Short mmCIF file of the C-alpha atoms (twelve columns), coordinates in Angstrom:
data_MODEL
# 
_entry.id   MODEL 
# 
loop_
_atom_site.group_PDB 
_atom_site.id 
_atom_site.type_symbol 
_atom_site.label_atom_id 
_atom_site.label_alt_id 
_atom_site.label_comp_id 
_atom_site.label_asym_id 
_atom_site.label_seq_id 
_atom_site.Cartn_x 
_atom_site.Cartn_y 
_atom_site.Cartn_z 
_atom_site.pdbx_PDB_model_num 
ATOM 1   C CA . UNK A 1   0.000   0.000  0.000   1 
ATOM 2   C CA . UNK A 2   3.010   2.576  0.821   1 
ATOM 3   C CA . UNK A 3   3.440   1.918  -3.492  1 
ATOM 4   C CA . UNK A 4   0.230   2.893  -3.953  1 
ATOM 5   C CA . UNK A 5   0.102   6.511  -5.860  1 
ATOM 6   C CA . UNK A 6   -2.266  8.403  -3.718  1 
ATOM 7   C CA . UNK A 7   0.139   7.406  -0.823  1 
ATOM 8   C CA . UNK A 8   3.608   8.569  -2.944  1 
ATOM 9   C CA . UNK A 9   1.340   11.948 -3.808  1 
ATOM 10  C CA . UNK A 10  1.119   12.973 0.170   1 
ATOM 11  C CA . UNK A 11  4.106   12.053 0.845   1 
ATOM 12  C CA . UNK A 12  6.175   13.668 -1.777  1 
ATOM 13  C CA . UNK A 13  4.210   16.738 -0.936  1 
ATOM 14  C CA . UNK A 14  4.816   16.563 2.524   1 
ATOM 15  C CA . UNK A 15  8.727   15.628 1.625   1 
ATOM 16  C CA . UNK A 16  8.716   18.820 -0.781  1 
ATOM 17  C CA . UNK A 17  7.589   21.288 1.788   1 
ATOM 18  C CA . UNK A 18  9.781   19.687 4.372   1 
ATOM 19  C CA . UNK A 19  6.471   19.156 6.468   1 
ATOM 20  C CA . UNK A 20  7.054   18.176 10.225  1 
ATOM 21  C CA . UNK A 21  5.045   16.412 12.790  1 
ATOM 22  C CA . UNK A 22  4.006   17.348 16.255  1 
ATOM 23  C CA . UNK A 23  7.721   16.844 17.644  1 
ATOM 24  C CA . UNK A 24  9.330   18.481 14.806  1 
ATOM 25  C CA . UNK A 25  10.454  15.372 12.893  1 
ATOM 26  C CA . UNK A 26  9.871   15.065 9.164   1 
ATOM 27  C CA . UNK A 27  5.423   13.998 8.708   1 
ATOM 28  C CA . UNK A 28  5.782   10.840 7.400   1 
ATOM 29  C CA . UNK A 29  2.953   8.587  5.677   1 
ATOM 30  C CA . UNK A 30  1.802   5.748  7.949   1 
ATOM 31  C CA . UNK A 31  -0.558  2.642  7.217   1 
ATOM 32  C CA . UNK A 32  -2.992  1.746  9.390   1 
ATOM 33  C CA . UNK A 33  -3.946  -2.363 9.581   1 
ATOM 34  C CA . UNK A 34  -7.652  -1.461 8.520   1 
ATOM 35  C CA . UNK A 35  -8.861  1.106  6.159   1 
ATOM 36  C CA . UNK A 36  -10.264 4.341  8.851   1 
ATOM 37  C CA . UNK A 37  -13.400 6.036  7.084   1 
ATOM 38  C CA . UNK A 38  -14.272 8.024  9.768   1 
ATOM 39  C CA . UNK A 39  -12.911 10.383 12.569  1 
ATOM 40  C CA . UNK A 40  -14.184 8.473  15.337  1 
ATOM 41  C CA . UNK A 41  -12.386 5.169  13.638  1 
ATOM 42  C CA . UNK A 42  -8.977  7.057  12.954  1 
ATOM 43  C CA . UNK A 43  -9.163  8.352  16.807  1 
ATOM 44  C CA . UNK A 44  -9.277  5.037  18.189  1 
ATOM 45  C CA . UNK A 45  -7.075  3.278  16.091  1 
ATOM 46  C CA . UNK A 46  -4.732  5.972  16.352  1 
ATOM 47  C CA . UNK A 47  -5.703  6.672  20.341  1 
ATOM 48  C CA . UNK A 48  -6.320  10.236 20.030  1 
ATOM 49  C CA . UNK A 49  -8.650  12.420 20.966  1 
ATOM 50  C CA . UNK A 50  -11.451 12.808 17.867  1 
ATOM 51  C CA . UNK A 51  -10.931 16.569 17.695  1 
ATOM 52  C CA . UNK A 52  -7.147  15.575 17.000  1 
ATOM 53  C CA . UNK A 53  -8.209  14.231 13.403  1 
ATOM 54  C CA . UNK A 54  -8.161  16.672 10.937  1 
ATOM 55  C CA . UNK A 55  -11.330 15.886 8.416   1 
ATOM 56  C CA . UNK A 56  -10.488 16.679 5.233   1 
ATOM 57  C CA . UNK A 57  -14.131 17.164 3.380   1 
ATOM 58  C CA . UNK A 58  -14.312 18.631 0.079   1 
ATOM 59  C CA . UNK A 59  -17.206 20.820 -0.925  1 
ATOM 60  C CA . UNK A 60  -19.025 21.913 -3.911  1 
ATOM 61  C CA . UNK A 61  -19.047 26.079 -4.009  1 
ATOM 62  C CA . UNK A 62  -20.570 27.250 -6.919  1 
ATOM 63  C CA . UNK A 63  -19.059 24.586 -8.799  1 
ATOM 64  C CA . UNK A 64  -15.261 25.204 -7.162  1 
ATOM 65  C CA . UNK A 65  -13.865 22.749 -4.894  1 
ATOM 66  C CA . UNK A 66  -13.288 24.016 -1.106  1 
ATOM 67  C CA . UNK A 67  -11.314 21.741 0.808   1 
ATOM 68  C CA . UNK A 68  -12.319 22.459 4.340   1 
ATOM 69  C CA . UNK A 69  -10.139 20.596 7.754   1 
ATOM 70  C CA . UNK A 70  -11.617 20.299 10.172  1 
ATOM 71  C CA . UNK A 71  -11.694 18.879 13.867  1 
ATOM 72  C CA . UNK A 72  -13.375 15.802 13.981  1 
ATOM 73  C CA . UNK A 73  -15.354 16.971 16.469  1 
ATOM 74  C CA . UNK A 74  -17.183 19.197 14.785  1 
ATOM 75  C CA . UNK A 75  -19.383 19.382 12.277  1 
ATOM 76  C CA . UNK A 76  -19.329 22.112 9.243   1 
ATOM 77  C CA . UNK A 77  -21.743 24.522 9.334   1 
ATOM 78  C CA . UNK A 78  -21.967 25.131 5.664   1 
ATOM 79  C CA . UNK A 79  -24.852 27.565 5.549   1 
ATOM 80  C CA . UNK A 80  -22.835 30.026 7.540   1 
ATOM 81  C CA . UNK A 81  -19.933 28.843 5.716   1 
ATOM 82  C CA . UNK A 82  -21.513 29.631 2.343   1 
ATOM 83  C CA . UNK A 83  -22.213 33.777 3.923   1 
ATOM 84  C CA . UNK A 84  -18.747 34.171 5.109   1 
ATOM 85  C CA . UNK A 85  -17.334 33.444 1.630   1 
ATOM 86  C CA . UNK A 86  -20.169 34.759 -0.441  1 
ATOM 87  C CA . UNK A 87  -20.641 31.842 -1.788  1 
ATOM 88  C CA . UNK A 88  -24.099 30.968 -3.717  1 
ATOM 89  C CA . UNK A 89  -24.894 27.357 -3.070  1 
ATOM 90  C CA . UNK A 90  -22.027 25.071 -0.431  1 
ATOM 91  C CA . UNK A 91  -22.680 21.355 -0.632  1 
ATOM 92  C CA . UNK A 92  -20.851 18.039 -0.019  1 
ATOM 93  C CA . UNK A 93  -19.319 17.140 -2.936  1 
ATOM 94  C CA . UNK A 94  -20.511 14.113 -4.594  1 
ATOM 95  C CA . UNK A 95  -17.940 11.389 -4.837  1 
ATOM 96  C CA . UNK A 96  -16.711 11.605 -8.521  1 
ATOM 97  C CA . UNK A 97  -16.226 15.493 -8.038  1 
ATOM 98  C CA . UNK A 98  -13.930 14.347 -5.100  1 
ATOM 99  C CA . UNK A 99  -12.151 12.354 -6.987  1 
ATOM 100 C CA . UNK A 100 -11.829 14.722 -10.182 1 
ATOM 101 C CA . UNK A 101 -10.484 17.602 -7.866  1 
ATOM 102 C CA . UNK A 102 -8.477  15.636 -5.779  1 
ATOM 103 C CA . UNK A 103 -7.441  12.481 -7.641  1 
ATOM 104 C CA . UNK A 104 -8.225  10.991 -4.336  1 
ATOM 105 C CA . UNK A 105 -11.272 8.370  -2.783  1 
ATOM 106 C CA . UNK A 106 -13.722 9.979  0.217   1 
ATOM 107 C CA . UNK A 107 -12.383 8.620  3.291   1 
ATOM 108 C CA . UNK A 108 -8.534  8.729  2.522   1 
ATOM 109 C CA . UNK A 109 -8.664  12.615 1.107   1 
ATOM 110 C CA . UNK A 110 -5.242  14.521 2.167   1 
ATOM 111 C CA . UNK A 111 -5.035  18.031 2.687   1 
ATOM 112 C CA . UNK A 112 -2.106  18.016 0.237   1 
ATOM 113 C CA . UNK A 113 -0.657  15.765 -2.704  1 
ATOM 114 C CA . UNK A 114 -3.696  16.539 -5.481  1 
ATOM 115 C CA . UNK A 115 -3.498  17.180 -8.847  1 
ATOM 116 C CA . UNK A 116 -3.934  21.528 -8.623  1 
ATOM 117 C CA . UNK A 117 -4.110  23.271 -4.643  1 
ATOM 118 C CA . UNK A 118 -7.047  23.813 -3.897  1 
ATOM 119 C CA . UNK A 119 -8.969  27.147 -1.655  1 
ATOM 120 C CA . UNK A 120 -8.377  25.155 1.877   1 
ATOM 121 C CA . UNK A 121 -10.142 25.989 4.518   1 
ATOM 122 C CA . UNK A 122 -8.388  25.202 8.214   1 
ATOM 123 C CA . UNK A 123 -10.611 24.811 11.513  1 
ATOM 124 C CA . UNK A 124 -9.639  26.941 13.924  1 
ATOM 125 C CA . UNK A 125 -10.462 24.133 16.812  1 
ATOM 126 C CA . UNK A 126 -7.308  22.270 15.257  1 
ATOM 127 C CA . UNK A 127 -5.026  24.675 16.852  1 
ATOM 128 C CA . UNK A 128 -5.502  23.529 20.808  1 
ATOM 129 C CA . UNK A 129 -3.968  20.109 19.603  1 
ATOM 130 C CA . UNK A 130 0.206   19.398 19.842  1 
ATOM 131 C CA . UNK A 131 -0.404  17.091 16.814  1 
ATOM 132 C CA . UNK A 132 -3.156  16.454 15.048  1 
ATOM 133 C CA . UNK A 133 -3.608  13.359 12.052  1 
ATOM 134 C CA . UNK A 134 -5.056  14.215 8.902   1 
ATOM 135 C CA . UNK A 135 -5.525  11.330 6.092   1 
ATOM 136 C CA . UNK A 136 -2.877  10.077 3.784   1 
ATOM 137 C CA . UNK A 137 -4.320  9.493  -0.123  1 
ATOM 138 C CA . UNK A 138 -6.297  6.296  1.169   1 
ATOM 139 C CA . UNK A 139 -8.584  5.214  3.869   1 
ATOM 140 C CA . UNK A 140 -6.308  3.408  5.691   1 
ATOM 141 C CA . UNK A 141 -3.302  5.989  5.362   1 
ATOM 142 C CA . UNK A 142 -2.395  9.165  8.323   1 
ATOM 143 C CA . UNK A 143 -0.251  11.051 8.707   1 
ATOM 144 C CA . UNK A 144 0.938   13.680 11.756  1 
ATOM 145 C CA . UNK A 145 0.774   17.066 11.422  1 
ATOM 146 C CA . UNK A 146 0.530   20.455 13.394  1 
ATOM 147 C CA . UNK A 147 -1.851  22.838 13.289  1 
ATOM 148 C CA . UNK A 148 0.503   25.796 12.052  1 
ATOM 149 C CA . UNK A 149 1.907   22.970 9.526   1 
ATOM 150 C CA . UNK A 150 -1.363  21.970 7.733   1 
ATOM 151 C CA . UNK A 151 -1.648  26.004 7.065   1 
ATOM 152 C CA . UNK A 152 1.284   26.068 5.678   1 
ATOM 153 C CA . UNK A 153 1.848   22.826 3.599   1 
ATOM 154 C CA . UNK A 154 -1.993  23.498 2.148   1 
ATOM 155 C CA . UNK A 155 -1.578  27.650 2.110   1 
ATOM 156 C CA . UNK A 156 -5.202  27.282 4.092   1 
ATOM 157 C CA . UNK A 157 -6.469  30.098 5.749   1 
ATOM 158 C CA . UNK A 158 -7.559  29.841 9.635   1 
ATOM 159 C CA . UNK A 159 -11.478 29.995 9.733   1 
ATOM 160 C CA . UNK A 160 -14.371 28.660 12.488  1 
ATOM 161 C CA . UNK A 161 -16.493 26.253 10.604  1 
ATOM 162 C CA . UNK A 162 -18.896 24.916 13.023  1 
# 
């Protein structure tokens, strides 16, 4: 699974903006034994805290992808989403746009390591963590991160989304 291309994707990203975990070492790509759909499944296999796991969901806004992390914990209020960014209509993406924007399968979506950046969104709850996991390229792939780090490896901006 570390071959497969979704996995070499993060991590070259990560590697090419010299990305760093929670105690400063180089983020590196790990593989879970069983594929982690959800927060709640990554936090225990992982034993973190669910707010620790950094959701990456990717939206539909007025036809644009928005990547949007945030704390597993919460949930995205997308209507007052939608008025903060002027935004006509925010939905969930539907699965193929997912994968068309992000070359990557709901459930394993990384903040980084797509085909073209995309407009990322970064909860602000994600900054009271030391380290926080985000998704590596497949369901069953993490990887640790930092609050200030995701900002900067994704270019996000820091915004309250629940």
């Amino acid at each position: 699974m570390q071959s497969h291309p979704n996995v070499r994707a993060v991590q070259d990203a990560l590697a090419g903006a010299d990305a760093r975990d929670g105690a400063g070492a180089p983020a590196t790509v790990r593989l879970l034994p069983d594929a982690v759909h959800t927060a709640a499944a990554a936090a225990e296999a992982l034993g973190v805290d669910v707010g620790a796991i950094a959701n990456s969901l990717v939206f539909d806004a007025d036809g644009a992808p928005l990547l949007v992390l945030t704390s597993g914990a919460h949930r995205v209020d997308t209507a007052a989403l939608a008025t903060r960014l002027a935004v006509g209509r925010l939905r969930r993406a539907t699965p193929q746009f997912v994968k068309d924007h992000t070359g990557q399968v709901i459930g394993g979506v990384a903040p980084v390591g797509h085909p073209q950046p995309l407009r990322t969104l970064v909860d602000t709850a994600l900054e009271k963590y030391d380290e926080i996991w985000a998704a590596g390229g497949v369901p069953q792939a993490v990887f640790p991160s930092t609050y200030a780090e995701l900002l900067r490896v994704t270019g996000g901006t820091p915004t309250d989304v629940a």
